[in-house]
């Protein structure tokens, strides 16, 4: 299968998926989300593939977020649909994959980018990586599982601080928080991921699939936070703050939020 926005490299048991929109800092547009879905589905069905590494092309970014230019004029309904479809096609899909996915965070992982890294089974970062959920600076909230997975990984207080300040943390802080498991130089990033993949590949793929399912099961609760997030995310699209936040980003100026 050929793709426009991603690259796939496959050697023996290891597949590397590279998001390939470096000029847009690998921002996730509709096409990229659809292509990632198709690629992950095909790789999971390929029994030769035992581990997948996900990374971004270029030195600067893993993924700098969802593509803001695609949703800046969305209504509440369209906003809700955007989050629901993205969660279903990509973020929940990756988390539930029975083939392990390692995020190799090679630079900025912001918004949807950090949410995608968090949906992977674990994360390794280069020392140049910077991570954050800046959505509230745009008048919206994380909509691809960020309000749920960040507290699961770093604890509620740290997650609240990151989400409410919209700030970025460096790789060293992410390591301290437990958001990433290892930090290495950019040159060592893919080799370390490949080494971890090699260790995984020695183990039973069936047992690995069951282990992923069992670990994930511990994080699902009766009150569905992901559904609450989708509803709140959609509501943001009806606010003047959202129009101002996204317009300011696209016009390259500082936002002046009316607070409505
Ligand atoms: N959506 C759409 N386009 C994006 C993007 C996003 N999330 N992130 C970066 N880009 C685009 C920029 O618009 C720019 O495009 P242009 O060259 O056509 O103008 C290009 O990628 C390079 O980004 P730029 O902002 O010029 O790089 P920088 O080094 O000055 O800043 C960031 C890097 C990551 C700090 C900045 O791009 C940024 O804040 N991005 C948005 C992050 C965000 O809010 N993500 C959450 C989205 S919900």
PDB file of C-alpha atoms and ligand atoms in Angstrom:
ATOM      1  CA  UNK A   1       0.000   0.000   0.000  1.00  0.00           C
ATOM      2  CA  UNK A   2       1.304   3.509  -0.714  1.00  0.00           C
ATOM      3  CA  UNK A   3       0.791   6.507   1.552  1.00  0.00           C
ATOM      4  CA  UNK A   4       1.123  10.299   1.090  1.00  0.00           C
ATOM      5  CA  UNK A   5       1.851  11.399   4.651  1.00  0.00           C
ATOM      6  CA  UNK A   6       3.629   8.465   6.293  1.00  0.00           C
ATOM      7  CA  UNK A   7       6.594   6.205   5.529  1.00  0.00           C
ATOM      8  CA  UNK A   8       6.818   2.532   6.462  1.00  0.00           C
ATOM      9  CA  UNK A   9      10.062   0.649   6.823  1.00  0.00           C
ATOM     10  CA  UNK A  10       9.907  -3.066   7.526  1.00  0.00           C
ATOM     11  CA  UNK A  11      12.820  -5.340   8.378  1.00  0.00           C
ATOM     12  CA  UNK A  12      12.234  -8.819   9.748  1.00  0.00           C
ATOM     13  CA  UNK A  13      10.003  -8.456  12.822  1.00  0.00           C
ATOM     14  CA  UNK A  14      10.288  -4.648  13.155  1.00  0.00           C
ATOM     15  CA  UNK A  15       8.200  -2.013  11.373  1.00  0.00           C
ATOM     16  CA  UNK A  16       8.989   1.680  11.672  1.00  0.00           C
ATOM     17  CA  UNK A  17       6.185   4.124  10.888  1.00  0.00           C
ATOM     18  CA  UNK A  18       7.389   7.693  10.256  1.00  0.00           C
ATOM     19  CA  UNK A  19       4.952  10.584  10.056  1.00  0.00           C
ATOM     20  CA  UNK A  20       6.167  12.558   7.073  1.00  0.00           C
ATOM     21  CA  UNK A  21       4.952  16.174   6.991  1.00  0.00           C
ATOM     22  CA  UNK A  22       8.137  17.833   8.301  1.00  0.00           C
ATOM     23  CA  UNK A  23       7.293  21.279   6.842  1.00  0.00           C
ATOM     24  CA  UNK A  24       4.150  21.288   9.027  1.00  0.00           C
ATOM     25  CA  UNK A  25       6.056  19.735  11.942  1.00  0.00           C
ATOM     26  CA  UNK A  26       4.202  16.480  11.213  1.00  0.00           C
ATOM     27  CA  UNK A  27       0.860  17.970  12.336  1.00  0.00           C
ATOM     28  CA  UNK A  28      -1.913  15.377  12.162  1.00  0.00           C
ATOM     29  CA  UNK A  29      -4.404  16.183   9.424  1.00  0.00           C
ATOM     30  CA  UNK A  30      -7.362  14.034   8.417  1.00  0.00           C
ATOM     31  CA  UNK A  31      -5.359  12.183   5.789  1.00  0.00           C
ATOM     32  CA  UNK A  32      -2.513  11.358   8.192  1.00  0.00           C
ATOM     33  CA  UNK A  33      -4.940  10.017  10.793  1.00  0.00           C
ATOM     34  CA  UNK A  34      -6.631   7.833   8.172  1.00  0.00           C
ATOM     35  CA  UNK A  35      -3.299   6.611   6.789  1.00  0.00           C
ATOM     36  CA  UNK A  36      -1.952   5.820  10.258  1.00  0.00           C
ATOM     37  CA  UNK A  37      -5.127   3.841  10.959  1.00  0.00           C
ATOM     38  CA  UNK A  38      -4.724   1.829   7.748  1.00  0.00           C
ATOM     39  CA  UNK A  39      -1.011   1.252   8.342  1.00  0.00           C
ATOM     40  CA  UNK A  40      -1.435   0.103  11.966  1.00  0.00           C
ATOM     41  CA  UNK A  41      -4.295  -2.193  10.919  1.00  0.00           C
ATOM     42  CA  UNK A  42      -2.205  -3.775   8.142  1.00  0.00           C
ATOM     43  CA  UNK A  43       0.863  -4.143  10.387  1.00  0.00           C
ATOM     44  CA  UNK A  44      -1.178  -5.794  13.133  1.00  0.00           C
ATOM     45  CA  UNK A  45      -2.527  -8.294  10.604  1.00  0.00           C
ATOM     46  CA  UNK A  46       1.012  -9.046   9.368  1.00  0.00           C
ATOM     47  CA  UNK A  47       2.178 -11.851  11.670  1.00  0.00           C
ATOM     48  CA  UNK A  48       5.822 -11.229  10.740  1.00  0.00           C
ATOM     49  CA  UNK A  49       5.669  -7.849  12.455  1.00  0.00           C
ATOM     50  CA  UNK A  50       6.228  -8.194  16.187  1.00  0.00           C
ATOM     51  CA  UNK A  51       6.956  -4.587  17.160  1.00  0.00           C
ATOM     52  CA  UNK A  52       6.180  -1.171  15.667  1.00  0.00           C
ATOM     53  CA  UNK A  53       8.172   2.026  16.245  1.00  0.00           C
ATOM     54  CA  UNK A  54       6.342   5.317  15.621  1.00  0.00           C
ATOM     55  CA  UNK A  55       8.340   8.485  15.007  1.00  0.00           C
ATOM     56  CA  UNK A  56       8.288  11.805  13.127  1.00  0.00           C
ATOM     57  CA  UNK A  57      10.368  12.877  10.146  1.00  0.00           C
ATOM     58  CA  UNK A  58      12.949  15.643  10.536  1.00  0.00           C
ATOM     59  CA  UNK A  59      14.974  16.822  13.494  1.00  0.00           C
ATOM     60  CA  UNK A  60      12.394  19.169  14.900  1.00  0.00           C
ATOM     61  CA  UNK A  61       9.158  17.356  15.626  1.00  0.00           C
ATOM     62  CA  UNK A  62       7.550  14.071  16.517  1.00  0.00           C
ATOM     63  CA  UNK A  63       4.117  15.661  15.931  1.00  0.00           C
ATOM     64  CA  UNK A  64       3.278  19.326  16.734  1.00  0.00           C
ATOM     65  CA  UNK A  65      -0.408  18.561  17.235  1.00  0.00           C
ATOM     66  CA  UNK A  66      -3.605  18.189  15.293  1.00  0.00           C
ATOM     67  CA  UNK A  67      -3.598  20.337  12.151  1.00  0.00           C
ATOM     68  CA  UNK A  68      -5.140  23.573  13.434  1.00  0.00           C
ATOM     69  CA  UNK A  69      -5.860  24.850   9.907  1.00  0.00           C
ATOM     70  CA  UNK A  70      -8.313  21.981   9.375  1.00  0.00           C
ATOM     71  CA  UNK A  71     -10.617  22.655  12.325  1.00  0.00           C
ATOM     72  CA  UNK A  72     -10.399  26.391  13.074  1.00  0.00           C
ATOM     73  CA  UNK A  73     -13.878  27.040  11.600  1.00  0.00           C
ATOM     74  CA  UNK A  74     -15.624  23.933  12.988  1.00  0.00           C
ATOM     75  CA  UNK A  75     -18.955  24.104  14.847  1.00  0.00           C
ATOM     76  CA  UNK A  76     -19.622  22.403  18.214  1.00  0.00           C
ATOM     77  CA  UNK A  77     -21.035  19.374  16.431  1.00  0.00           C
ATOM     78  CA  UNK A  78     -18.084  19.117  14.057  1.00  0.00           C
ATOM     79  CA  UNK A  79     -15.664  19.537  16.979  1.00  0.00           C
ATOM     80  CA  UNK A  80     -17.257  16.658  18.865  1.00  0.00           C
ATOM     81  CA  UNK A  81     -17.181  14.492  15.751  1.00  0.00           C
ATOM     82  CA  UNK A  82     -13.513  15.345  15.147  1.00  0.00           C
ATOM     83  CA  UNK A  83     -12.526  14.105  18.612  1.00  0.00           C
ATOM     84  CA  UNK A  84     -14.749  11.002  18.471  1.00  0.00           C
ATOM     85  CA  UNK A  85     -13.520   9.951  15.040  1.00  0.00           C
ATOM     86  CA  UNK A  86      -9.858  10.566  15.882  1.00  0.00           C
ATOM     87  CA  UNK A  87     -10.084   8.611  19.142  1.00  0.00           C
ATOM     88  CA  UNK A  88     -11.760   5.691  17.373  1.00  0.00           C
ATOM     89  CA  UNK A  89      -9.528   5.584  14.280  1.00  0.00           C
ATOM     90  CA  UNK A  90      -6.165   6.275  15.816  1.00  0.00           C
ATOM     91  CA  UNK A  91      -5.698   6.901  19.526  1.00  0.00           C
ATOM     92  CA  UNK A  92      -7.836   4.122  21.026  1.00  0.00           C
ATOM     93  CA  UNK A  93      -6.940   1.958  18.058  1.00  0.00           C
ATOM     94  CA  UNK A  94      -3.183   2.195  18.763  1.00  0.00           C
ATOM     95  CA  UNK A  95      -3.661   1.683  22.499  1.00  0.00           C
ATOM     96  CA  UNK A  96      -5.661  -1.503  21.858  1.00  0.00           C
ATOM     97  CA  UNK A  97      -3.329  -2.891  19.189  1.00  0.00           C
ATOM     98  CA  UNK A  98      -2.048  -6.341  20.142  1.00  0.00           C
ATOM     99  CA  UNK A  99       1.314  -5.560  18.486  1.00  0.00           C
ATOM    100  CA  UNK A 100       3.363  -3.286  20.781  1.00  0.00           C
ATOM    101  CA  UNK A 101       3.943   0.263  19.553  1.00  0.00           C
ATOM    102  CA  UNK A 102       6.923   2.238  20.900  1.00  0.00           C
ATOM    103  CA  UNK A 103       6.824   6.026  20.423  1.00  0.00           C
ATOM    104  CA  UNK A 104      10.267   7.393  19.510  1.00  0.00           C
ATOM    105  CA  UNK A 105       9.743  11.035  20.467  1.00  0.00           C
ATOM    106  CA  UNK A 106      12.314  12.886  18.349  1.00  0.00           C
ATOM    107  CA  UNK A 107      11.293  16.518  18.973  1.00  0.00           C
ATOM    108  CA  UNK A 108       8.117  18.501  19.712  1.00  0.00           C
ATOM    109  CA  UNK A 109       5.243  16.259  20.864  1.00  0.00           C
ATOM    110  CA  UNK A 110       2.445  18.751  21.422  1.00  0.00           C
ATOM    111  CA  UNK A 111      -1.311  18.429  21.662  1.00  0.00           C
ATOM    112  CA  UNK A 112      -2.398  15.542  19.440  1.00  0.00           C
ATOM    113  CA  UNK A 113       1.291  14.642  19.115  1.00  0.00           C
ATOM    114  CA  UNK A 114       1.724  14.010  22.817  1.00  0.00           C
ATOM    115  CA  UNK A 115      -1.691  12.335  22.858  1.00  0.00           C
ATOM    116  CA  UNK A 116      -0.501   9.995  20.109  1.00  0.00           C
ATOM    117  CA  UNK A 117       2.744   9.233  21.963  1.00  0.00           C
ATOM    118  CA  UNK A 118       0.672   8.522  25.096  1.00  0.00           C
ATOM    119  CA  UNK A 119      -1.604   6.138  23.188  1.00  0.00           C
ATOM    120  CA  UNK A 120       1.506   4.097  22.271  1.00  0.00           C
ATOM    121  CA  UNK A 121       2.441   1.329  24.691  1.00  0.00           C
ATOM    122  CA  UNK A 122       5.517   3.201  25.957  1.00  0.00           C
ATOM    123  CA  UNK A 123       7.741   6.118  25.016  1.00  0.00           C
ATOM    124  CA  UNK A 124      11.456   6.804  24.487  1.00  0.00           C
ATOM    125  CA  UNK A 125      12.591  10.401  23.881  1.00  0.00           C
ATOM    126  CA  UNK A 126      15.599  12.175  22.448  1.00  0.00           C
ATOM    127  CA  UNK A 127      17.108  14.830  24.700  1.00  0.00           C
ATOM    128  CA  UNK A 128      15.843  17.474  22.236  1.00  0.00           C
ATOM    129  CA  UNK A 129      12.179  16.508  22.748  1.00  0.00           C
ATOM    130  CA  UNK A 130       9.667  18.921  24.251  1.00  0.00           C
ATOM    131  CA  UNK A 131       6.217  17.829  25.318  1.00  0.00           C
ATOM    132  CA  UNK A 132       2.979  19.550  26.253  1.00  0.00           C
ATOM    133  CA  UNK A 133      -0.775  19.880  25.817  1.00  0.00           C
ATOM    134  CA  UNK A 134      -1.170  23.530  24.673  1.00  0.00           C
ATOM    135  CA  UNK A 135      -4.857  23.275  23.677  1.00  0.00           C
ATOM    136  CA  UNK A 136      -6.253  25.740  26.248  1.00  0.00           C
ATOM    137  CA  UNK A 137      -4.012  28.410  24.685  1.00  0.00           C
ATOM    138  CA  UNK A 138      -6.165  27.900  21.570  1.00  0.00           C
ATOM    139  CA  UNK A 139      -9.475  28.024  23.441  1.00  0.00           C
ATOM    140  CA  UNK A 140     -10.028  24.269  23.277  1.00  0.00           C
ATOM    141  CA  UNK A 141      -9.091  21.226  25.376  1.00  0.00           C
ATOM    142  CA  UNK A 142      -7.180  18.064  24.509  1.00  0.00           C
ATOM    143  CA  UNK A 143      -9.621  15.920  22.498  1.00  0.00           C
ATOM    144  CA  UNK A 144      -7.658  12.813  21.623  1.00  0.00           C
ATOM    145  CA  UNK A 145      -7.548  11.262  25.087  1.00  0.00           C
ATOM    146  CA  UNK A 146      -5.078  13.718  26.656  1.00  0.00           C
ATOM    147  CA  UNK A 147      -7.199  14.607  29.676  1.00  0.00           C
ATOM    148  CA  UNK A 148      -7.354  10.886  30.518  1.00  0.00           C
ATOM    149  CA  UNK A 149      -3.964   9.446  29.569  1.00  0.00           C
ATOM    150  CA  UNK A 150      -1.764  12.259  30.903  1.00  0.00           C
ATOM    151  CA  UNK A 151      -3.052  11.892  34.501  1.00  0.00           C
ATOM    152  CA  UNK A 152      -2.711   8.103  34.165  1.00  0.00           C
ATOM    153  CA  UNK A 153       0.966   8.489  33.271  1.00  0.00           C
ATOM    154  CA  UNK A 154       2.168  11.430  35.362  1.00  0.00           C
ATOM    155  CA  UNK A 155      -0.464  11.805  38.120  1.00  0.00           C
ATOM    156  CA  UNK A 156      -3.363  14.221  38.399  1.00  0.00           C
ATOM    157  CA  UNK A 157      -1.517  17.232  39.820  1.00  0.00           C
ATOM    158  CA  UNK A 158       1.259  17.256  37.234  1.00  0.00           C
ATOM    159  CA  UNK A 159      -1.273  16.658  34.444  1.00  0.00           C
ATOM    160  CA  UNK A 160      -3.433  19.536  35.672  1.00  0.00           C
ATOM    161  CA  UNK A 161      -0.395  21.834  35.747  1.00  0.00           C
ATOM    162  CA  UNK A 162       0.664  20.851  32.226  1.00  0.00           C
ATOM    163  CA  UNK A 163      -2.856  21.153  30.784  1.00  0.00           C
ATOM    164  CA  UNK A 164      -3.825  24.395  32.576  1.00  0.00           C
ATOM    165  CA  UNK A 165      -0.548  26.238  31.942  1.00  0.00           C
ATOM    166  CA  UNK A 166      -0.393  24.925  28.338  1.00  0.00           C
ATOM    167  CA  UNK A 167       3.357  24.812  28.956  1.00  0.00           C
ATOM    168  CA  UNK A 168       6.019  22.472  27.590  1.00  0.00           C
ATOM    169  CA  UNK A 169       8.318  20.196  29.560  1.00  0.00           C
ATOM    170  CA  UNK A 170      11.742  19.047  28.410  1.00  0.00           C
ATOM    171  CA  UNK A 171      12.830  15.422  28.033  1.00  0.00           C
ATOM    172  CA  UNK A 172      14.562  15.343  31.425  1.00  0.00           C
ATOM    173  CA  UNK A 173      11.382  16.457  33.198  1.00  0.00           C
ATOM    174  CA  UNK A 174       9.314  13.981  31.154  1.00  0.00           C
ATOM    175  CA  UNK A 175      11.649  11.222  32.361  1.00  0.00           C
ATOM    176  CA  UNK A 176      11.267  12.368  35.970  1.00  0.00           C
ATOM    177  CA  UNK A 177       7.462  12.409  35.556  1.00  0.00           C
ATOM    178  CA  UNK A 178       7.422   8.889  34.044  1.00  0.00           C
ATOM    179  CA  UNK A 179       5.973  10.210  30.808  1.00  0.00           C
ATOM    180  CA  UNK A 180       8.901   8.669  28.911  1.00  0.00           C
ATOM    181  CA  UNK A 181      10.918   5.616  29.933  1.00  0.00           C
ATOM    182  CA  UNK A 182      14.348   6.611  28.548  1.00  0.00           C
ATOM    183  CA  UNK A 183      16.081   9.746  27.243  1.00  0.00           C
ATOM    184  CA  UNK A 184      18.988   9.460  24.818  1.00  0.00           C
ATOM    185  CA  UNK A 185      20.739  11.572  22.174  1.00  0.00           C
ATOM    186  CA  UNK A 186      18.926  11.959  18.826  1.00  0.00           C
ATOM    187  CA  UNK A 187      21.414   9.520  17.218  1.00  0.00           C
ATOM    188  CA  UNK A 188      20.714   6.889  19.860  1.00  0.00           C
ATOM    189  CA  UNK A 189      16.920   7.180  19.748  1.00  0.00           C
ATOM    190  CA  UNK A 190      16.006   4.671  17.017  1.00  0.00           C
ATOM    191  CA  UNK A 191      18.819   2.214  17.926  1.00  0.00           C
ATOM    192  CA  UNK A 192      17.575   2.099  21.541  1.00  0.00           C
ATOM    193  CA  UNK A 193      13.985   1.562  20.373  1.00  0.00           C
ATOM    194  CA  UNK A 194      15.218  -1.214  18.067  1.00  0.00           C
ATOM    195  CA  UNK A 195      17.086  -2.819  20.973  1.00  0.00           C
ATOM    196  CA  UNK A 196      13.935  -2.792  23.116  1.00  0.00           C
ATOM    197  CA  UNK A 197      11.973  -4.146  20.135  1.00  0.00           C
ATOM    198  CA  UNK A 198      14.478  -6.975  19.791  1.00  0.00           C
ATOM    199  CA  UNK A 199      13.907  -7.967  23.423  1.00  0.00           C
ATOM    200  CA  UNK A 200      10.141  -7.876  22.919  1.00  0.00           C
ATOM    201  CA  UNK A 201      10.430  -9.978  19.752  1.00  0.00           C
ATOM    202  CA  UNK A 202      11.855 -12.902  21.764  1.00  0.00           C
ATOM    203  CA  UNK A 203       8.580 -13.223  23.678  1.00  0.00           C
ATOM    204  CA  UNK A 204       5.233 -14.795  22.821  1.00  0.00           C
ATOM    205  CA  UNK A 205       3.195 -12.477  20.560  1.00  0.00           C
ATOM    206  CA  UNK A 206      -0.009 -14.064  21.852  1.00  0.00           C
ATOM    207  CA  UNK A 207       0.943 -13.479  25.487  1.00  0.00           C
ATOM    208  CA  UNK A 208       2.025  -9.929  24.626  1.00  0.00           C
ATOM    209  CA  UNK A 209      -1.397  -9.227  23.090  1.00  0.00           C
ATOM    210  CA  UNK A 210      -3.103 -10.524  26.234  1.00  0.00           C
ATOM    211  CA  UNK A 211      -0.770  -8.528  28.502  1.00  0.00           C
ATOM    212  CA  UNK A 212      -1.598  -5.294  26.641  1.00  0.00           C
ATOM    213  CA  UNK A 213      -5.311  -6.022  26.993  1.00  0.00           C
ATOM    214  CA  UNK A 214      -4.973  -6.763  30.715  1.00  0.00           C
ATOM    215  CA  UNK A 215      -2.927  -3.629  31.455  1.00  0.00           C
ATOM    216  CA  UNK A 216      -5.373  -1.457  29.492  1.00  0.00           C
ATOM    217  CA  UNK A 217      -8.340  -2.984  31.324  1.00  0.00           C
ATOM    218  CA  UNK A 218      -7.105  -1.521  34.612  1.00  0.00           C
ATOM    219  CA  UNK A 219      -7.498   2.003  33.246  1.00  0.00           C
ATOM    220  CA  UNK A 220     -11.101   1.807  32.056  1.00  0.00           C
ATOM    221  CA  UNK A 221     -13.695   2.903  34.550  1.00  0.00           C
ATOM    222  CA  UNK A 222     -17.485   2.970  34.513  1.00  0.00           C
ATOM    223  CA  UNK A 223     -17.738   6.730  34.194  1.00  0.00           C
ATOM    224  CA  UNK A 224     -16.272   7.252  30.775  1.00  0.00           C
ATOM    225  CA  UNK A 225     -13.767  10.113  30.900  1.00  0.00           C
ATOM    226  CA  UNK A 226     -13.033   9.797  27.202  1.00  0.00           C
ATOM    227  CA  UNK A 227     -16.717  10.408  26.350  1.00  0.00           C
ATOM    228  CA  UNK A 228     -16.782  13.381  28.758  1.00  0.00           C
ATOM    229  CA  UNK A 229     -13.695  14.743  27.000  1.00  0.00           C
ATOM    230  CA  UNK A 230     -15.334  14.443  23.558  1.00  0.00           C
ATOM    231  CA  UNK A 231     -18.419  16.332  24.820  1.00  0.00           C
ATOM    232  CA  UNK A 232     -16.377  19.123  26.425  1.00  0.00           C
ATOM    233  CA  UNK A 233     -14.063  19.335  23.390  1.00  0.00           C
ATOM    234  CA  UNK A 234     -17.078  19.808  21.084  1.00  0.00           C
ATOM    235  CA  UNK A 235     -18.503  22.532  23.361  1.00  0.00           C
ATOM    236  CA  UNK A 236     -15.275  24.554  23.010  1.00  0.00           C
ATOM    237  CA  UNK A 237     -15.992  24.940  19.298  1.00  0.00           C
ATOM    238  CA  UNK A 238     -19.060  27.060  20.085  1.00  0.00           C
ATOM    239  CA  UNK A 239     -17.027  29.620  22.054  1.00  0.00           C
ATOM    240  CA  UNK A 240     -15.599  32.964  20.992  1.00  0.00           C
ATOM    241  CA  UNK A 241     -12.378  31.982  22.810  1.00  0.00           C
ATOM    242  CA  UNK A 242     -11.867  29.076  20.406  1.00  0.00           C
ATOM    243  CA  UNK A 243     -12.391  31.303  17.345  1.00  0.00           C
ATOM    244  CA  UNK A 244      -9.904  33.810  18.762  1.00  0.00           C
ATOM    245  CA  UNK A 245      -7.339  31.172  19.829  1.00  0.00           C
ATOM    246  CA  UNK A 246      -7.194  29.343  16.510  1.00  0.00           C
ATOM    247  CA  UNK A 247      -7.357  32.567  14.431  1.00  0.00           C
ATOM    248  CA  UNK A 248      -4.476  34.001  16.451  1.00  0.00           C
ATOM    249  CA  UNK A 249      -2.362  30.878  15.819  1.00  0.00           C
ATOM    250  CA  UNK A 250      -3.031  30.894  12.076  1.00  0.00           C
ATOM    251  CA  UNK A 251      -2.466  34.681  11.864  1.00  0.00           C
ATOM    252  CA  UNK A 252       0.759  34.268  13.899  1.00  0.00           C
ATOM    253  CA  UNK A 253      -0.238  36.664  16.711  1.00  0.00           C
ATOM    254  CA  UNK A 254      -0.905  36.428  20.441  1.00  0.00           C
ATOM    255  CA  UNK A 255      -4.470  35.495  21.373  1.00  0.00           C
ATOM    256  CA  UNK A 256      -6.657  38.009  23.211  1.00  0.00           C
ATOM    257  CA  UNK A 257      -9.409  35.841  24.703  1.00  0.00           C
ATOM    258  CA  UNK A 258     -12.829  37.503  25.205  1.00  0.00           C
ATOM    259  CA  UNK A 259     -13.648  34.879  27.861  1.00  0.00           C
ATOM    260  CA  UNK A 260     -16.907  33.758  26.280  1.00  0.00           C
TER     261      UNK A 260
HETATM  262  N1  LIG B   1      -1.251  22.687  12.997  1.00  0.00           N
HETATM  263  C1  LIG B   1      -1.035  23.242  11.793  1.00  0.00           C
HETATM  264  N2  LIG B   1       0.149  23.737  11.424  1.00  0.00           N
HETATM  265  C2  LIG B   1       1.160  23.656  12.301  1.00  0.00           C
HETATM  266  C3  LIG B   1       1.006  23.099  13.581  1.00  0.00           C
HETATM  267  C4  LIG B   1      -0.272  22.590  13.926  1.00  0.00           C
HETATM  268  N3  LIG B   1      -0.507  22.014  15.089  1.00  0.00           N
HETATM  269  N4  LIG B   1       2.183  23.185  14.243  1.00  0.00           N
HETATM  270  C5  LIG B   1       3.058  23.766  13.386  1.00  0.00           C
HETATM  271  N5  LIG B   1       2.438  24.057  12.223  1.00  0.00           N
HETATM  272  C6  LIG B   1       3.011  24.672  11.030  1.00  0.00           C
HETATM  273  C7  LIG B   1       3.154  26.184  11.218  1.00  0.00           C
HETATM  274  O1  LIG B   1       1.933  26.852  10.939  1.00  0.00           O
HETATM  275  C8  LIG B   1       4.230  26.464  10.184  1.00  0.00           C
HETATM  276  O2  LIG B   1       3.654  26.458   8.907  1.00  0.00           O
HETATM  277  P1  LIG B   1       4.075  27.590   7.797  1.00  0.00           P
HETATM  278  O3  LIG B   1       5.563  27.406   7.615  1.00  0.00           O
HETATM  279  O4  LIG B   1       3.267  27.217   6.593  1.00  0.00           O
HETATM  280  O5  LIG B   1       3.726  28.919   8.397  1.00  0.00           O
HETATM  281  C9  LIG B   1       5.139  25.236  10.252  1.00  0.00           C
HETATM  282  O6  LIG B   1       4.330  24.208  10.827  1.00  0.00           O
HETATM  283  C10 LIG B   1       6.358  25.437  11.136  1.00  0.00           C
HETATM  284  O7  LIG B   1       5.922  25.856  12.429  1.00  0.00           O
HETATM  285  P2  LIG B   1       6.427  27.226  13.137  1.00  0.00           P
HETATM  286  O8  LIG B   1       5.353  27.652  14.103  1.00  0.00           O
HETATM  287  O9  LIG B   1       6.860  28.207  12.105  1.00  0.00           O
HETATM  288  O10 LIG B   1       7.706  26.657  13.912  1.00  0.00           O
HETATM  289  P3  LIG B   1       8.371  27.277  15.229  1.00  0.00           P
HETATM  290  O11 LIG B   1       9.671  26.590  15.377  1.00  0.00           O
HETATM  291  O12 LIG B   1       8.335  28.760  15.194  1.00  0.00           O
HETATM  292  O13 LIG B   1       7.395  26.815  16.436  1.00  0.00           O
HETATM  293  C11 LIG B   1       5.987  25.264  17.618  1.00  0.00           C
HETATM  294  C12 LIG B   1       7.247  25.459  16.731  1.00  0.00           C
HETATM  295  C13 LIG B   1       5.798  23.768  17.778  1.00  0.00           C
HETATM  296  C14 LIG B   1       6.220  25.908  18.992  1.00  0.00           C
HETATM  297  C15 LIG B   1       4.751  25.936  16.935  1.00  0.00           C
HETATM  298  O14 LIG B   1       4.679  25.444  15.606  1.00  0.00           O
HETATM  299  C16 LIG B   1       3.430  25.658  17.597  1.00  0.00           C
HETATM  300  O15 LIG B   1       3.133  26.241  18.621  1.00  0.00           O
HETATM  301  N6  LIG B   1       2.618  24.766  16.999  1.00  0.00           N
HETATM  302  C17 LIG B   1       1.262  24.492  17.462  1.00  0.00           C
HETATM  303  C18 LIG B   1       1.299  23.598  18.670  1.00  0.00           C
HETATM  304  C19 LIG B   1      -0.112  23.381  19.174  1.00  0.00           C
HETATM  305  O16 LIG B   1      -0.784  24.272  19.654  1.00  0.00           O
HETATM  306  N7  LIG B   1      -0.554  22.122  19.051  1.00  0.00           N
HETATM  307  C20 LIG B   1      -1.846  21.724  19.537  1.00  0.00           C
HETATM  308  C21 LIG B   1      -2.847  21.741  18.446  1.00  0.00           C
HETATM  309  S1  LIG B   1      -4.449  21.296  19.036  1.00  0.00           S
END
